[in-house]
XYZ file of C-alpha atoms in Angstrom:
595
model
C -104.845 -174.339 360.962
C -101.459 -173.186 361.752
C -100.265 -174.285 358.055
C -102.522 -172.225 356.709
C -101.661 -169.245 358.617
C -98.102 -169.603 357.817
C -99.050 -170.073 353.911
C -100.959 -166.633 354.348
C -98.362 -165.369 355.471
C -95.949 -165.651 353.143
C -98.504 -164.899 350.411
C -98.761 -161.654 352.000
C -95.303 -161.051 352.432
C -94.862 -162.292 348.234
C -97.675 -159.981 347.710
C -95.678 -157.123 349.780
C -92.581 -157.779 347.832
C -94.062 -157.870 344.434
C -95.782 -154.481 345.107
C -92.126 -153.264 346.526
C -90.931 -154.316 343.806
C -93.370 -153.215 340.973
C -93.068 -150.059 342.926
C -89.256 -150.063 342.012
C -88.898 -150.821 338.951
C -92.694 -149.166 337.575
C -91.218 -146.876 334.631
C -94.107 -144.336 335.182
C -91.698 -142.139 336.630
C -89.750 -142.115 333.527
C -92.260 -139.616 331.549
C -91.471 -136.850 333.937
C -87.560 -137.473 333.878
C -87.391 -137.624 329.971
C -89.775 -134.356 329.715
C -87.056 -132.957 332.107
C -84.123 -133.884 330.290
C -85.567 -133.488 327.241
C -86.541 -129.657 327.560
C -83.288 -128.990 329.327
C -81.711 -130.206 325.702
C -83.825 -129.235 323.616
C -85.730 -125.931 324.975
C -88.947 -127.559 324.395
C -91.726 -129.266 326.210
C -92.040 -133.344 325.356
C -95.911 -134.290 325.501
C -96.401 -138.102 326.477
C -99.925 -138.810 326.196
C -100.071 -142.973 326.046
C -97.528 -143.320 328.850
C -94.115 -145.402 329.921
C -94.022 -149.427 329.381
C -91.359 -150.907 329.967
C -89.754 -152.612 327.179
C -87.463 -156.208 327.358
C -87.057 -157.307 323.886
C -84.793 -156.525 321.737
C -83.364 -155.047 324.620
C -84.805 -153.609 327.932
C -85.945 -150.147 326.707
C -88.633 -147.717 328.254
C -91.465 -146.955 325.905
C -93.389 -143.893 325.855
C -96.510 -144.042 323.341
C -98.194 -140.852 322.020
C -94.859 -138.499 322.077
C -94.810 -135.200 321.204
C -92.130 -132.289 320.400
C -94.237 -128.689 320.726
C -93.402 -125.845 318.783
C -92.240 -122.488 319.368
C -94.439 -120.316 321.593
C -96.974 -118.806 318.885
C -96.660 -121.230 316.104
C -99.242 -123.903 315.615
C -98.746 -127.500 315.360
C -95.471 -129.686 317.071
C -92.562 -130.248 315.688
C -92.584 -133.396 315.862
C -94.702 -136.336 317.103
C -94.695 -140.074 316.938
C -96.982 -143.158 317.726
C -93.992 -143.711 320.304
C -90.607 -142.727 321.551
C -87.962 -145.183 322.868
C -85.308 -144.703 325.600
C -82.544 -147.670 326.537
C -82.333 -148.632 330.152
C -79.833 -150.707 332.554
C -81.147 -153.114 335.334
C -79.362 -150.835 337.780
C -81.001 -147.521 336.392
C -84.378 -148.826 336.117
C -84.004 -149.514 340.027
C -82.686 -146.452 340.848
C -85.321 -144.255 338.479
C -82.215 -143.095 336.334
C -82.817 -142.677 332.343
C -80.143 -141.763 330.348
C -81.393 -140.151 327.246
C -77.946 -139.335 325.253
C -80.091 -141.183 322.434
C -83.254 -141.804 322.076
C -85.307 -143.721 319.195
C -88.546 -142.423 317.474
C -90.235 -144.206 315.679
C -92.142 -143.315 312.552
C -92.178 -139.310 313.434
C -93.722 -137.026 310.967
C -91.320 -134.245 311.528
C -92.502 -130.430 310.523
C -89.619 -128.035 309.661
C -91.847 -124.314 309.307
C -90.828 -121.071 309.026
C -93.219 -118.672 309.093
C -94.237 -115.864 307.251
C -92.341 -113.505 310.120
C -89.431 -115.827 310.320
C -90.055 -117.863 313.240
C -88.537 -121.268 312.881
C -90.313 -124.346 314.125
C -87.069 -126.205 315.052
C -85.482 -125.926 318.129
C -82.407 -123.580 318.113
C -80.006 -124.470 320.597
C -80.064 -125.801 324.570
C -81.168 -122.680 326.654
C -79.664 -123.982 329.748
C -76.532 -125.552 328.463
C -77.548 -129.469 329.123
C -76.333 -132.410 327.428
C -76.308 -132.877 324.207
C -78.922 -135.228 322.934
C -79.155 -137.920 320.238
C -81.987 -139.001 317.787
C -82.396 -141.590 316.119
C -85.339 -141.576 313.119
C -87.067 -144.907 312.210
C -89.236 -144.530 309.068
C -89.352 -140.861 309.821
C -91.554 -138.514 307.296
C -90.104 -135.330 307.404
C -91.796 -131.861 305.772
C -89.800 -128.470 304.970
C -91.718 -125.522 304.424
C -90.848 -121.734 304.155
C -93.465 -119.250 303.901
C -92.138 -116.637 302.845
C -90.715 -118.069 299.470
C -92.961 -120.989 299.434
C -89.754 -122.852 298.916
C -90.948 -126.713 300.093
C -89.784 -130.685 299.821
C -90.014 -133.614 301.823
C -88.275 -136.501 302.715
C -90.041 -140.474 303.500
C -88.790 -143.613 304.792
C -86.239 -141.552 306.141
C -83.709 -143.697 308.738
C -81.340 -140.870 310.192
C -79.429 -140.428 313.122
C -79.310 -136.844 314.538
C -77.061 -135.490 317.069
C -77.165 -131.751 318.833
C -73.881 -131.245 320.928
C -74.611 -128.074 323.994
C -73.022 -125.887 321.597
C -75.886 -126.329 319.057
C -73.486 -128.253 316.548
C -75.876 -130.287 314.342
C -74.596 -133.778 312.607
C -76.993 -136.055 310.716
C -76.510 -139.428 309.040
C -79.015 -141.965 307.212
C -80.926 -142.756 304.380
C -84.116 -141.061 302.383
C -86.376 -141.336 299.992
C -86.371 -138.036 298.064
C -88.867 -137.204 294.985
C -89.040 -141.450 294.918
C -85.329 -142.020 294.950
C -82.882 -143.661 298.194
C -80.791 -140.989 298.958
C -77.637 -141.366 301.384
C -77.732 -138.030 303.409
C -75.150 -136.317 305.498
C -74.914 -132.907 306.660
C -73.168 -130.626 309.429
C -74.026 -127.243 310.762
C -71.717 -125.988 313.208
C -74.153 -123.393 315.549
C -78.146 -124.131 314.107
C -78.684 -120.817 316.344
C -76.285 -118.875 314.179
C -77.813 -120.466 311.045
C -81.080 -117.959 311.614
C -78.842 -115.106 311.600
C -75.939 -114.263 309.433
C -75.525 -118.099 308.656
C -73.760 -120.975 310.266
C -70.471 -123.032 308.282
C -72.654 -126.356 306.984
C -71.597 -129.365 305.061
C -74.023 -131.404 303.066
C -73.615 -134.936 301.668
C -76.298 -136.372 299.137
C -75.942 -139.047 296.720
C -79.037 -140.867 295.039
C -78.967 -142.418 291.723
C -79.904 -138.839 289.363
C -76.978 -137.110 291.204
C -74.836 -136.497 293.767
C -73.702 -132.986 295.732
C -71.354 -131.895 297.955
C -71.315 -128.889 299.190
C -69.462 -127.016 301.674
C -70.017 -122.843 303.273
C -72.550 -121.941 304.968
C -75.937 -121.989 305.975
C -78.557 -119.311 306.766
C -82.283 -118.877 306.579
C -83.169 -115.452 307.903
C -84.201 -114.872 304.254
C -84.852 -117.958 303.293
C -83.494 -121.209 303.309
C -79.645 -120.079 301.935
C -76.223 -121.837 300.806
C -73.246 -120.180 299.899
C -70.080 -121.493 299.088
C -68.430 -124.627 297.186
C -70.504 -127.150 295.525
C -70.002 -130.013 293.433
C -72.677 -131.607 291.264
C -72.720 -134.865 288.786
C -74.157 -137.878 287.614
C -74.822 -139.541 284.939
C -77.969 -138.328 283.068
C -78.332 -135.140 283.346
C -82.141 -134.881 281.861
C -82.759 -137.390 284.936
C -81.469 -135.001 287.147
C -83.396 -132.293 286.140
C -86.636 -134.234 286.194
C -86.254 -135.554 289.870
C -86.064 -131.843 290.965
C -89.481 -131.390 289.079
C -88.247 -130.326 285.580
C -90.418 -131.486 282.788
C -87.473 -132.092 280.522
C -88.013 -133.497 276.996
C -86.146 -135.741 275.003
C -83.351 -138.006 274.976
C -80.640 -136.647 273.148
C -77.400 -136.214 274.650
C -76.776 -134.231 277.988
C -75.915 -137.539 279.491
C -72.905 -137.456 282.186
C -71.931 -133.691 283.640
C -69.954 -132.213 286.583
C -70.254 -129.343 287.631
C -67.548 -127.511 290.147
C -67.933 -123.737 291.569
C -69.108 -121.204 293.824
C -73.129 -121.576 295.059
C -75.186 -119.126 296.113
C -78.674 -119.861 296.524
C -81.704 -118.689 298.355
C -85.421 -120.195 298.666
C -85.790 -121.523 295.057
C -82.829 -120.063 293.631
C -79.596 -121.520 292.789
C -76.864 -119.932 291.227
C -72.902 -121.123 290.464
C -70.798 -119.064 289.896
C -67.113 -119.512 288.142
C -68.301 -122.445 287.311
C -66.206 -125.974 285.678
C -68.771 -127.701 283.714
C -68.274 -130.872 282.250
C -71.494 -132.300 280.018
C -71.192 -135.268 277.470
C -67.932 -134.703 276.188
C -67.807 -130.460 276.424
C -65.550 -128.476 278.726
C -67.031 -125.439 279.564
C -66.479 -122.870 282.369
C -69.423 -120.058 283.326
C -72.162 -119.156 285.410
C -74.934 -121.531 285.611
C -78.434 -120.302 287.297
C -81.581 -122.818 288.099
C -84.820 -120.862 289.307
C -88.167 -122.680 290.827
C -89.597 -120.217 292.204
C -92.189 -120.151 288.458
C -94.324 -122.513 287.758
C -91.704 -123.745 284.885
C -87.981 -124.025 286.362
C -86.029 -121.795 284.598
C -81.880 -122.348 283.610
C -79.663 -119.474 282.515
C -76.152 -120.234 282.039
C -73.081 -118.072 280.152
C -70.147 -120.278 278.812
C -67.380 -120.683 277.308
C -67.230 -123.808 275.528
C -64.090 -125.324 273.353
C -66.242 -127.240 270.426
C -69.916 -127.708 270.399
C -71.274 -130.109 267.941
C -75.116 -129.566 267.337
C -75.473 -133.058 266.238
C -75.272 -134.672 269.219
C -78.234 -132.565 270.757
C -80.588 -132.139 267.667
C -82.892 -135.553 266.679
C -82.358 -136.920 263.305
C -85.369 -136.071 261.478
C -85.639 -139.732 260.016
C -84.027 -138.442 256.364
C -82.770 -140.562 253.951
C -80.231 -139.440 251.001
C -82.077 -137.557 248.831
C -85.284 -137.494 250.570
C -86.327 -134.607 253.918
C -86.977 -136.780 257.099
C -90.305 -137.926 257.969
C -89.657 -138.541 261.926
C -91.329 -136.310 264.718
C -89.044 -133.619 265.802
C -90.867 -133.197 269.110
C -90.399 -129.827 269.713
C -92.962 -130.056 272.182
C -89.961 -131.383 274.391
C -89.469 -127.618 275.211
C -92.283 -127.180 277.175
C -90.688 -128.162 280.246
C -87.677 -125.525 280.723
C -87.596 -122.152 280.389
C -84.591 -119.701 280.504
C -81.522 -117.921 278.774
C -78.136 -120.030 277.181
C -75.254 -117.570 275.633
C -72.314 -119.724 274.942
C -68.885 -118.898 273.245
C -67.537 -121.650 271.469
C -64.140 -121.653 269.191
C -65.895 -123.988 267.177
C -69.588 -124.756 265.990
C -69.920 -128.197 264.210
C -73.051 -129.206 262.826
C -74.286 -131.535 259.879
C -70.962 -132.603 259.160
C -69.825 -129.314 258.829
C -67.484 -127.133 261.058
C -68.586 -123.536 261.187
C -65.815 -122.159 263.096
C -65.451 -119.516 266.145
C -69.392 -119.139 266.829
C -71.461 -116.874 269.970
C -74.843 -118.477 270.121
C -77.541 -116.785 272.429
C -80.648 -118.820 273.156
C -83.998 -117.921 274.987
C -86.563 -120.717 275.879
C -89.879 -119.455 277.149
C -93.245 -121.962 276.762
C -92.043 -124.326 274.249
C -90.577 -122.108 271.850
C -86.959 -121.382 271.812
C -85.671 -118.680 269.757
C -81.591 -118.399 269.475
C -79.283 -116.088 267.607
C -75.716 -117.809 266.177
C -73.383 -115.149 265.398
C -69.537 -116.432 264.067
C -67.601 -113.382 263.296
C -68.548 -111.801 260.091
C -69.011 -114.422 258.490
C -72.420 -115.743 259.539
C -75.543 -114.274 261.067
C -78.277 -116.702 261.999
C -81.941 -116.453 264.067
C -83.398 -119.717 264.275
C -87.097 -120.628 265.927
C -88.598 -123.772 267.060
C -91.947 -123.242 268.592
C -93.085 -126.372 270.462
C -95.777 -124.236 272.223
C -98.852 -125.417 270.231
C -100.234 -128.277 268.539
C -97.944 -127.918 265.345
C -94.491 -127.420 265.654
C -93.166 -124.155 264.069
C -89.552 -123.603 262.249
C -88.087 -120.011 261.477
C -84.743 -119.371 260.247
C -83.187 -116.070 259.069
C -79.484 -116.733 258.454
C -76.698 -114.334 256.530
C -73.829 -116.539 255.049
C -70.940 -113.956 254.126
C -67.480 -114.938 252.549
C -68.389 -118.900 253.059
C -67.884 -121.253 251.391
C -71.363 -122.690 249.386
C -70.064 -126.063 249.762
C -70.141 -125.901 253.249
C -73.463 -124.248 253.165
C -75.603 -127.084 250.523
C -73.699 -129.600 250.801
C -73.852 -131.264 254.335
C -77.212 -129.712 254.896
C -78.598 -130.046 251.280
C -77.017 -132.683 249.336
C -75.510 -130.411 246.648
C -71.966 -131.292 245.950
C -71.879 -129.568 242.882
C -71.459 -126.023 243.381
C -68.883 -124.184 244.822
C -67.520 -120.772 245.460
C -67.150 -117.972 248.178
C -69.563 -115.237 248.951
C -73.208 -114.169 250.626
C -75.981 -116.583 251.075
C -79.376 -114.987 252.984
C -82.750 -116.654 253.699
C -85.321 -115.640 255.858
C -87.978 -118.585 255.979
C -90.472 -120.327 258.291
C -92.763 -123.561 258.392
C -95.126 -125.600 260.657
C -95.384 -129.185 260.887
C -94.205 -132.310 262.528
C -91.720 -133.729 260.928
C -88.770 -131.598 258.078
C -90.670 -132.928 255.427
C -93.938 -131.487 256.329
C -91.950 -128.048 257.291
C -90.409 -127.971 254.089
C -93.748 -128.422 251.934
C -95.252 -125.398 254.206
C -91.995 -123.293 253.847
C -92.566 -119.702 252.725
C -89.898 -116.589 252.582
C -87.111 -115.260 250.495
C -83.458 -115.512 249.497
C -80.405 -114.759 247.931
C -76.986 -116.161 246.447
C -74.250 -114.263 245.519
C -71.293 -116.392 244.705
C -67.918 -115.321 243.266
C -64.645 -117.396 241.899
C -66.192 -120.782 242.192
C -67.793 -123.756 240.078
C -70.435 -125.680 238.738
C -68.950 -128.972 239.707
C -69.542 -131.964 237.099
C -71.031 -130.072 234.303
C -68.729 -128.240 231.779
C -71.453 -125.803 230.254
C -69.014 -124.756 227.378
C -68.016 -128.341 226.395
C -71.995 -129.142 226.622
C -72.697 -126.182 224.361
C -69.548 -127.149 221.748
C -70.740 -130.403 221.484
C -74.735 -130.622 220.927
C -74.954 -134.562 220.338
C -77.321 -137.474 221.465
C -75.078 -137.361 224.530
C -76.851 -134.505 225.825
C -80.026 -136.505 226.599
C -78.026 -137.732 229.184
C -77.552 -134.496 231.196
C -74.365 -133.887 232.835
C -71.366 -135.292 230.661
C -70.368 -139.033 230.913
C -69.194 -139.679 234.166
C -69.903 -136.162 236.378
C -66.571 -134.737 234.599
C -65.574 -131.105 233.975
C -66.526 -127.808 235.820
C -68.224 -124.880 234.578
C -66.259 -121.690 236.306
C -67.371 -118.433 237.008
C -66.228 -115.034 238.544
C -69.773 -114.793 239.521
C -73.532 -116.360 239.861
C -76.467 -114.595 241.684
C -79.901 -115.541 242.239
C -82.323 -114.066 243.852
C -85.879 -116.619 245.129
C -89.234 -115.926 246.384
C -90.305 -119.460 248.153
C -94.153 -120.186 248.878
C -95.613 -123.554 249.900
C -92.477 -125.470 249.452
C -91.659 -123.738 246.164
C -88.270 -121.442 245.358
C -89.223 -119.905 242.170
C -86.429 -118.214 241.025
C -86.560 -114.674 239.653
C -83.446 -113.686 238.005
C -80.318 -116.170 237.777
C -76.881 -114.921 236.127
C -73.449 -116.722 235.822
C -71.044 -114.530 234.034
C -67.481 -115.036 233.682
C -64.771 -114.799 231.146
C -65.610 -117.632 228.658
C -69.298 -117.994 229.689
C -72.485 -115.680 230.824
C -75.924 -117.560 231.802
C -79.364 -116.468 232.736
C -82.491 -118.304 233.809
C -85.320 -118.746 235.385
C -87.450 -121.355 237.076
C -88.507 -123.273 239.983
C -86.659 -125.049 242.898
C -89.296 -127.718 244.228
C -87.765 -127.821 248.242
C -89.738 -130.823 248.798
C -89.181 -132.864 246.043
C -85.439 -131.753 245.717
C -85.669 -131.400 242.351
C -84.640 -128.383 239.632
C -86.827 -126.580 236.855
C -84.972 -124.176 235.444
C -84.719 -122.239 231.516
C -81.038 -120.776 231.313
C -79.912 -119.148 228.293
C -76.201 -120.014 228.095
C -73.848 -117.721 225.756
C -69.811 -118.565 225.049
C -67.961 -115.696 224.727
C -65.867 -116.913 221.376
C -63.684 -115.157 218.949
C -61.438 -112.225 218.718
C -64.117 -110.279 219.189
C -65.368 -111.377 222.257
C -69.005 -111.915 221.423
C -71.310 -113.835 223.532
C -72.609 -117.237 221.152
C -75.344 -119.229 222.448
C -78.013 -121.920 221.480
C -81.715 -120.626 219.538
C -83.579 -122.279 222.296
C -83.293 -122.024 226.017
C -81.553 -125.029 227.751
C -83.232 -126.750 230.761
C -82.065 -127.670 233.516
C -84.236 -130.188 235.296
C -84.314 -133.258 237.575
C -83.136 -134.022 241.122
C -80.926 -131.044 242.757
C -78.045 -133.587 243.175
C -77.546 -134.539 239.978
C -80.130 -132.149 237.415
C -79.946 -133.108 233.874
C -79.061 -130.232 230.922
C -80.378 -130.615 227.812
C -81.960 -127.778 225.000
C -85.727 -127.153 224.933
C -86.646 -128.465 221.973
C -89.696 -131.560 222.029
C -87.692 -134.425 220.463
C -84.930 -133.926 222.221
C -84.530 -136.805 224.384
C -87.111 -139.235 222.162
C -85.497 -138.392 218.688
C -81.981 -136.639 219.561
C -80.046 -136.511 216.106
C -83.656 -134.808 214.799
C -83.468 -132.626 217.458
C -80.017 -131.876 216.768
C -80.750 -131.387 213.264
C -82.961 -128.636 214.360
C -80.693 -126.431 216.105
C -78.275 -126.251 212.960
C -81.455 -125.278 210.591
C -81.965 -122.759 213.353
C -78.730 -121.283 213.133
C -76.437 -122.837 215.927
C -73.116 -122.002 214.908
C -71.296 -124.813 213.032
C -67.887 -123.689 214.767
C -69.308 -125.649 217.665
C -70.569 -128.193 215.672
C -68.348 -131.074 217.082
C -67.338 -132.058 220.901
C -64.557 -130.228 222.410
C -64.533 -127.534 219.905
C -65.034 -124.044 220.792
């Protein structure tokens, strides 16, 4: 009997000490002491609805489940809350009820930065009573910004950050992100967050993902909006990438691969604007003022430069051409859809198709798929070109003024025709729909105009041709592409409907040789259709000699075949040739070379 009161004894006295010692070490008074602390940091009440557990593994840890941050007095919602909220503990401070909460753990927060529409910010500003700083750290955070006023919005997941607030109100923040689907390495600095909702705070920011990377460093203010001003630097290594992960629809695939940009920023909600800027794209140099608006339902770019060399090539999709033949590949100018805005750039030299245009201003608006853009280059060229991506069928417009240029630089790279040369005024005014050049060109309607002076028709000698009418002239140009026809001037005036330049008056004149015709210019096809009446100007008395018949001038543009239009005169030449003498052709001319 005694045995068993001694046993129920110290059962009681186990019992005692266990309940002592629960007592002790029970973290329920830890919610009060972190709700202290943190509203003494923080300025802000800490809800704790699931209570403190104490926590041994990984390490001994209170937990308090069902943690929430409240908002500023008047706003709805917390700033943040989180299935629970983690604070390290020592042995000795659990049995003394001491927490130190220099850094504390939450884990999977969804995290609401607000401001309303009056301005009232949902963040906490700075410690009202001067406490302790405080340390956060995020696990698998989800954090929403949202401004009310300009609408201006983005989020962050997956976000593993660690946050620090100093007394002062110095912010610091380090981690990872997942931003518009891409990891993103953040870091960022704000030197008063209080003074940030005023006249602005000095901020650095840090962010490097695979479309791009910035640094930027000046300050930080969002009394009017979320606002940066001061030094930024932007790359990467596809630009079009970059655009899209900040929401731009961008099109195509084209150059505008690796840039840098350097200068001043100044943005506010939506709006971002460099100024001064060093802009490196591709392979161009540039400095200017670059622009990027989202505050539309399109973003919007408008940038002013001045660039060294700008070759169009690189930016423009081959159409699919082959020599001699328009191409038949999609142009895809519904790839415009996705950007509006304004480009003016000053180059000292325009290349494009092979050819170099020289010193060139080019001024370009983009508004809903269609981008109309002025290229001015001195004096000596005028050009408005259109491509409307808006609708179902892509549209082309072009109204260019050639002055003192060279023709070969104007037909040949663009064209395919080598063979005629000389200085002076070329004009069209034109436009087409379709999907690919070669549909464009069979729909292409307007006018235009040559006037050419000191130049050549290269590879056909019009006088020789004349001086010796032979069976070599069913073979077009002479033997081998040699000889040039010069002139002091050639004109031609064309009216072009549904593909077709039909040519109203044509005239060559020079010294030894005046020419007029008429005919068609098949754009499509490539090809020439012309009646010229050719006339040597022979003999002391200068008078103009020609053929009886009109001479044609037919075949592809690149290489057109001349012959007179008689029946037989390809199937039975030396008849043919016959002919013209019982006609009259003068028999001074009767043999090759003479004249």
């Amino acid at each position: 009997m005694r045995r068993m009161h001694v046993l129920a004894g110290m059962a009681i006295i186990l019992l005692a000490f266990a309940a002592a010692a629960w007592i002790v070490i029970s973290p329920g008074w830890a919610v009060g002491f972190v709700q202290a602390k943190v509203n003494e940091a923080l300025g802000r009440n800490l809800k704790v609805s699931g209570g403190a557990h104490l926590q041994l593994a990984p390490a001994l840890a209170i937990r308090f489940d069902g943690v929430s941050l409240a908002g500023p007095s008047g706003m709805d919602g917390d700033f943040i809350s989180a299935p629970s909220l983690l604070v390290p503990i020592t042995v000795s401070g659990l049995i003394a009820h001491r927490l130190d909460v220099a850094a504390i753990t939450f884990t999977e927060p969804q995290i609401d930065f607000t401001i309303d529409e009056i301005g009232r910010m949902s963040w906490p500003a700075a410690s009202v009573t001067g406490g302790a700083g405080i340390k956060f750290y995020l696990n698998n955070a989800a954090i929403r910004f949202r401004d009310h006023r300009t609408e201006q919005s983005f989020a962050l997941s997956t976000a593993n950050l660690a946050v620090e607030q100093s007394p002062a109100g110095e912010i610091t923040l380090e981690g990872t992100a997942i931003i518009n689907g891409q990891l993103a390495k953040i870091q960022a600095y704000v030197k008063d967050v209080a003074r940030a909702s005023g006249q602005g705070s000095p901020a650095e920011l840090a962010v490097q993902a695979a479309p791009l990377s910035v640094s930027f460093n000046g300050r930080l203010a969002t009394s009017a909006g979320l606002g940066l001003a001061g030094t930024v630097t932007v790359s990467g290594e596809d630009l079009r990438q970059a655009l899209r992960w900040t929401g731009a629809k961008v099109g195509g695939a084209l150059g505008l691969k690796a840039f840098k940009l350097t200068g001043s920023l100044d943005a506010t909600g939506r709006a971002f604007g460099m100024l001064g800027a060093d802009i490196m794209i591709d392979d161009i140099a540039a400095r200017g003022d670059v622009t990027l608006d989202f505050r539309g339902g399109v973003p919007k770019l408008q940038a002013l430069a001045a660039v060294e060399a700008i070759d169009l090539d690189k930016y423009i999709a081959p159409a699919g051409g082959i020599p001699g033949e328009w191409g038949t590949s999609a142009l895809g100018f519904a790839a415009l859809r996705g950007l509006d805005g304004g480009l003016t750039i000053e180059t000292r030299n325009l290349k494009y198709s092979g050819a170099d245009f020289g010193p060139a201003k080019i001024a370009a608006q983009l508004h809903s798929g269609r981008l109309d853009a002025r290229i001015v280059s001195g004096s000596s060229m005028d050009a408005s070109v259109t491509l409307d991506g808006s609708g179902p069928t892509d549209g082309f417009a072009l109204s260019y003024t050639g002055r003192d240029g060279d023709a070969a630089r104007w037909f040949g790279p663009l064209a395919g025709i080598a063979w005629l040369g000389g200085n002076g005024v070329f004009s069209a005014n034109v436009s087409g729909t379709g999907k690919t050049q070669q549909e464009i060109i069979a729909t292409l309607k307007g006018e235009a105009h040559l006037a050419l002076a000191n130049g050549a028709l290269h590879g056909l000698d019009i006088g020789t041709a004349l001086a010796a009418v032979s069976a070599e002239m069913q073979d077009g140009w002479p033997a081998g592409g040699k000889g040039d026809t010069p002139f002091a001037t050639l004109t031609a005036d064309l009216t072009i409907a549904d593909g077709i330049a039909a040519i109203g008056n044509l005239k060559l004149e020079s010294p030894a040789l005046t020419m007029t015709g008429t005919g068609d210019i098949d754009l499509l096809r490539r090809a020439l259709d012309l009646r010229a009446d050719p006339r040597l100007v022979t003999g002391a008395a200068a008078e103009p000699v020609g053929l009886p018949v009109a001479v044609v001038i037919k075949g592809p543009w690149a290489r057109p075949r001349i012959y007179p239009d008689m029946a037989d005169i390809v199937a039975n030449p030396k008849a043919a040739y016959d002919a013209l003498k019982a006609l009259g052709f003068p028999q001074a001319f009767d043999s090759a070379g003479g004249n």
